[in-house]
Amino acid sequence: TFNYTSAVTHYSVPEELEEGSVVANLAGDLGLDVKTLIARKMRIEAITNRKYLDVNKETGELYIVERIDRESLCPAKTSCYIKIEAIIENPKRIFYIELEILDINDNAPHFRRDTIDLDISEATHAGERFSVSNAVDPDVGSNSVKTYHLSESEYFTIEIQTGRDGSKFADLILKKTLDREQQAVHELILTAVDGGMPSRSGTASIIVHILDTNDNAPKFEIESYQFSVMENSPIGSLVVRLNATDLDEGSNSEIIYSYSLYTSEKTQETFNLNHKTGEVTVKGMLNYEDFRIYDMEVIATDKGASSLSGQCTIKILVEDMNDNHPEISIKSFQSPVNENIELDTVIAVVSVSDKDSGDNGVVDLHIPDNMPFKLRESSDNYYELVVSEPLDREKVPEYYITFTVTDRGSPPLSDNETMTLELLDVNDNVPQFSQSFYTIRVMENNAPGALLSSLTAFDPDLHENQYLVYFILEKEIANTSMSMLFSINPENGNLYALKTFDYEIEKDFLFHIEARDSGSPPLSSNVTVHIIIVDQNDNAPVIVSPWRAHGSVVEEKIPRSTEKGSLVAKVIALDTDSVHNSRITYQFLQVTDATLFSLDQYNGEIRTMRMFSYRDPRHQRLVVIAKDNGEPALSATVTIKLSTMETAVKAFSDMTEVPLEYDIFSDLNLYLVIGLGSVSFLLLITILVTIVLKCQKVKPSKAAAPCRNSVISERNSTIADSTLVSNDAYWYSLFLAETRKGKLVVRQPVPKGSRYIVSSLPRGTGLTDTSDSAASTL
């Protein structure tokens, strides 16, 4: 059986005591002996709650075995109790214990929502009240929510209210009119504070969204715009994107763009306005030269219930594009012109233009640099083409003048036009021969009328100014006109010989030929022509030494005691042909004893190769041939019969001079002087007879052809007969021919015999002429 005690032991403890905390001395309060608690098996039993308490059997103290949270144990109650039973065995007794859990301020106030959203129209009047959710605090009494605080705000404040249950809550009150466009959202902080010591608090965010009303009209950034657009911009090109703004939101801020009634139809036809985006694009072709400025007025209207609108004006300037090529117009042009036109003469007048503006319309006119013309600006956009350098048709007969006009745009455009300027010929060029001096070689014995050469001149002029006529300038040589010797074709300059020339008579001619054009006045030039007669081998050599009085056999006598190398005879042959054809060589044609005599092939000297012996015949026959160098060669022969004498006459010495230590009037020298004197006498008689015969001939008429000497003597002055003295006694017969002087020079012995005289004889004495080179060295 149990012994129940009706009395209830009451204790009070604050919540949240730590485990092991002593509540009271239960054994003492119940009057129990602490020493018997173990034996009597004292224990604690929870009646309605968890077992939060227990008893220490050794000390009898009631202590906390689990932390007690009053708010969890007794939620939403102002008072909270834990009821337990203390049970003792032997005898068994039950004690009722009531433990009051006192509240401590261990909980802060909190709001059911951390964020409170409120939507308030911007048209709400000041003083309007708005409810917000209140804060809760699990604590009770003074530890519960006591008051509220609102963060500082220009527009809002709070008013604290007390409910019937004593709970505290706050109302949000509008202090002044809201403006969504100025501030669309207001963020407030509401703080709930309890009455605990120390106090605790909790916060919540109040987000106030200002609801829009259509109280703002659309507005452009500026009231007047000005834009530029290039002409010829493609259709659809964006000119401007208008952006009107409406501070409202939603449909109140949706804008529609449109043209006002003040926008012209041409502008609306040229530019398109997008009603939704406000984009202004090119709708028609833009041409700066047709229309340069477009004005438009655009209205922006919102979609509010009571719509509002704003407007702006737009000026669109069409910028010039370099799309027009400059133009050239030749107002006057003079062609053809004379090549001797004066400097600064105006040839053409040219005008230039460009429809563009600015630099695009500024043009420059040019012509090629390498032309004898220049441009001179006469007035605005007018230029004169004038002659800047002398013109010469013979160098450039015509000019292709290209006028190039270029504007100063970027990139520049240009145009050009070409005109042809033809030059008329003026007789300003003298005929020119290809050579300044013509040397024409003519072979002697030519046929009369043979073409010698073609002497053609060139005249760069045109037409009659270049038609040339050729003349031989008259010149007389020894009473003979050149036109009697030569003829020239007046049309083509072909030069012909009218007679047959003989080199041995005429060797050259010098005269002038004139070429004259047919201009007005005519111009002419002349050229010197030198005709050289070329020799042919048409003259055979003539043997002039040793002298042959009759026939071709010469008889000579020499002593048999003549020493080796002694001069026996000297054969001299003359050829009147030119140097080349008159070069003579000598050879033995026949010889009695080839071992006895030698013949020098160049000077014709015959010398002994050995002394005579008693076996050698007394008469030796030598046949010598003199041959010239022509093609074919011509020759002459001489036969020398040598007879040996048994005398002590000494043989002729060499050509080399030896000092005469013996008497010059020895027997041998005496014989030589007598012999040479006889020969010279005979020769002189022959010459005198010939001269007499010549003088008795009838003189030729003036119309007759001139003699051979007359033509030659015109170029070379007559040289008087000269006398040459030689120191060589062995050159006993020497003839010199001076063909150009018309003289034949013959060497003759002087009376004393120690020297020889060379006399120059006139032609026609019966002796054959020789060339210049035929004369031997004295």
PDB file of N, CA and C in Angstrom, residues 117-125 128-130 156 172-174 176 178 180 184 186 188 206-213:
ATOM      1  N   ASP A 117       6.332  42.779 -48.408  1.00  0.00           N
ATOM      2  CA  ASP A 117       6.157  43.519 -49.656  1.00  0.00           C
ATOM      3  C   ASP A 117       4.842  44.268 -49.612  1.00  0.00           C
ATOM      4  N   LEU A 118       4.965  45.567 -49.983  1.00  0.00           N
ATOM      5  CA  LEU A 118       3.794  46.409 -50.041  1.00  0.00           C
ATOM      6  C   LEU A 118       3.757  47.098 -51.399  1.00  0.00           C
ATOM      7  N   ASP A 119       2.597  47.153 -52.031  1.00  0.00           N
ATOM      8  CA  ASP A 119       2.390  47.872 -53.291  1.00  0.00           C
ATOM      9  C   ASP A 119       1.537  49.083 -52.993  1.00  0.00           C
ATOM     10  N   ILE A 120       2.099  50.259 -53.262  1.00  0.00           N
ATOM     11  CA  ILE A 120       1.402  51.505 -52.966  1.00  0.00           C
ATOM     12  C   ILE A 120       1.424  52.348 -54.219  1.00  0.00           C
ATOM     13  N   SER A 121       0.283  52.840 -54.647  1.00  0.00           N
ATOM     14  CA  SER A 121       0.197  53.696 -55.816  1.00  0.00           C
ATOM     15  C   SER A 121       0.819  55.047 -55.505  1.00  0.00           C
ATOM     16  N   GLU A 122       1.491  55.580 -56.584  1.00  0.00           N
ATOM     17  CA  GLU A 122       2.109  56.882 -56.385  1.00  0.00           C
ATOM     18  C   GLU A 122       1.060  57.981 -56.252  1.00  0.00           C
ATOM     19  N   ALA A 123      -0.189  57.616 -56.502  1.00  0.00           N
ATOM     20  CA  ALA A 123      -1.268  58.601 -56.360  1.00  0.00           C
ATOM     21  C   ALA A 123      -1.874  58.607 -54.944  1.00  0.00           C
ATOM     22  N   THR A 124      -1.369  57.730 -54.030  1.00  0.00           N
ATOM     23  CA  THR A 124      -1.884  57.652 -52.661  1.00  0.00           C
ATOM     24  C   THR A 124      -1.604  58.947 -51.922  1.00  0.00           C
ATOM     25  N   HIS A 125      -2.604  59.369 -51.158  1.00  0.00           N
ATOM     26  CA  HIS A 125      -2.457  60.626 -50.447  1.00  0.00           C
ATOM     27  C   HIS A 125      -1.691  60.417 -49.161  1.00  0.00           C
ATOM     28  N   GLU A 128      -2.176  57.999 -45.391  1.00  0.00           N
ATOM     29  CA  GLU A 128      -2.756  56.674 -45.605  1.00  0.00           C
ATOM     30  C   GLU A 128      -2.022  55.687 -44.716  1.00  0.00           C
ATOM     31  N   ARG A 129      -2.781  54.690 -44.113  1.00  0.00           N
ATOM     32  CA  ARG A 129      -2.254  53.727 -43.155  1.00  0.00           C
ATOM     33  C   ARG A 129      -2.199  52.363 -43.831  1.00  0.00           C
ATOM     34  N   PHE A 130      -1.085  51.663 -43.568  1.00  0.00           N
ATOM     35  CA  PHE A 130      -0.890  50.333 -44.152  1.00  0.00           C
ATOM     36  C   PHE A 130      -0.464  49.392 -43.049  1.00  0.00           C
ATOM     37  N   PHE A 156       7.783  57.536 -44.921  1.00  0.00           N
ATOM     38  CA  PHE A 156       7.006  56.628 -44.085  1.00  0.00           C
ATOM     39  C   PHE A 156       7.368  56.790 -42.615  1.00  0.00           C
ATOM     40  N   LEU A 172       2.008  51.086 -40.798  1.00  0.00           N
ATOM     41  CA  LEU A 172       2.884  51.938 -41.636  1.00  0.00           C
ATOM     42  C   LEU A 172       2.056  53.093 -42.157  1.00  0.00           C
ATOM     43  N   ILE A 173       2.507  54.321 -41.932  1.00  0.00           N
ATOM     44  CA  ILE A 173       1.740  55.502 -42.283  1.00  0.00           C
ATOM     45  C   ILE A 173       2.560  56.312 -43.305  1.00  0.00           C
ATOM     46  N   LEU A 174       1.891  56.741 -44.459  1.00  0.00           N
ATOM     47  CA  LEU A 174       2.509  57.562 -45.507  1.00  0.00           C
ATOM     48  C   LEU A 174       2.580  59.007 -45.053  1.00  0.00           C
ATOM     49  N   LYS A 176       4.236  61.614 -46.948  1.00  0.00           N
ATOM     50  CA  LYS A 176       4.121  62.569 -48.044  1.00  0.00           C
ATOM     51  C   LYS A 176       3.881  61.809 -49.352  1.00  0.00           C
ATOM     52  N   LEU A 178       4.074  60.106 -52.840  1.00  0.00           N
ATOM     53  CA  LEU A 178       5.150  59.339 -53.505  1.00  0.00           C
ATOM     54  C   LEU A 178       5.284  59.738 -54.978  1.00  0.00           C
ATOM     55  N   ARG A 180       6.882  57.693 -58.189  1.00  0.00           N
ATOM     56  CA  ARG A 180       7.551  56.491 -58.658  1.00  0.00           C
ATOM     57  C   ARG A 180       8.718  56.813 -59.583  1.00  0.00           C
ATOM     58  N   ALA A 184      11.179  54.383 -57.303  1.00  0.00           N
ATOM     59  CA  ALA A 184      10.156  53.371 -57.561  1.00  0.00           C
ATOM     60  C   ALA A 184      10.034  52.382 -56.423  1.00  0.00           C
ATOM     61  N   HIS A 186      10.970  51.630 -52.180  1.00  0.00           N
ATOM     62  CA  HIS A 186      11.475  52.116 -50.878  1.00  0.00           C
ATOM     63  C   HIS A 186      11.750  50.894 -50.026  1.00  0.00           C
ATOM     64  N   LEU A 188      12.516  49.591 -46.323  1.00  0.00           N
ATOM     65  CA  LEU A 188      12.463  50.013 -44.918  1.00  0.00           C
ATOM     66  C   LEU A 188      12.830  48.836 -44.017  1.00  0.00           C
ATOM     67  N   ILE A 206      10.804  45.823 -45.126  1.00  0.00           N
ATOM     68  CA  ILE A 206       9.556  46.227 -45.760  1.00  0.00           C
ATOM     69  C   ILE A 206       9.941  46.810 -47.124  1.00  0.00           C
ATOM     70  N   ILE A 207       9.520  46.138 -48.190  1.00  0.00           N
ATOM     71  CA  ILE A 207       9.791  46.604 -49.555  1.00  0.00           C
ATOM     72  C   ILE A 207       8.511  47.221 -50.082  1.00  0.00           C
ATOM     73  N   VAL A 208       8.585  48.526 -50.262  1.00  0.00           N
ATOM     74  CA  VAL A 208       7.414  49.254 -50.740  1.00  0.00           C
ATOM     75  C   VAL A 208       7.599  49.486 -52.242  1.00  0.00           C
ATOM     76  N   HIS A 209       6.769  48.891 -53.068  1.00  0.00           N
ATOM     77  CA  HIS A 209       6.774  49.078 -54.518  1.00  0.00           C
ATOM     78  C   HIS A 209       5.772  50.158 -54.861  1.00  0.00           C
ATOM     79  N   ILE A 210       6.240  51.204 -55.539  1.00  0.00           N
ATOM     80  CA  ILE A 210       5.371  52.316 -55.899  1.00  0.00           C
ATOM     81  C   ILE A 210       4.721  51.961 -57.229  1.00  0.00           C
ATOM     82  N   LEU A 211       3.426  51.894 -57.202  1.00  0.00           N
ATOM     83  CA  LEU A 211       2.680  51.576 -58.408  1.00  0.00           C
ATOM     84  C   LEU A 211       2.548  52.832 -59.263  1.00  0.00           C
ATOM     85  N   ASP A 212       2.810  52.636 -60.613  1.00  0.00           N
ATOM     86  CA  ASP A 212       2.868  53.773 -61.536  1.00  0.00           C
ATOM     87  C   ASP A 212       1.487  54.242 -61.913  1.00  0.00           C
ATOM     88  N   THR A 213       1.443  55.553 -62.133  1.00  0.00           N
ATOM     89  CA  THR A 213       0.287  56.187 -62.764  1.00  0.00           C
ATOM     90  C   THR A 213       0.825  57.006 -63.932  1.00  0.00           C
TER      91      THR A 213
END
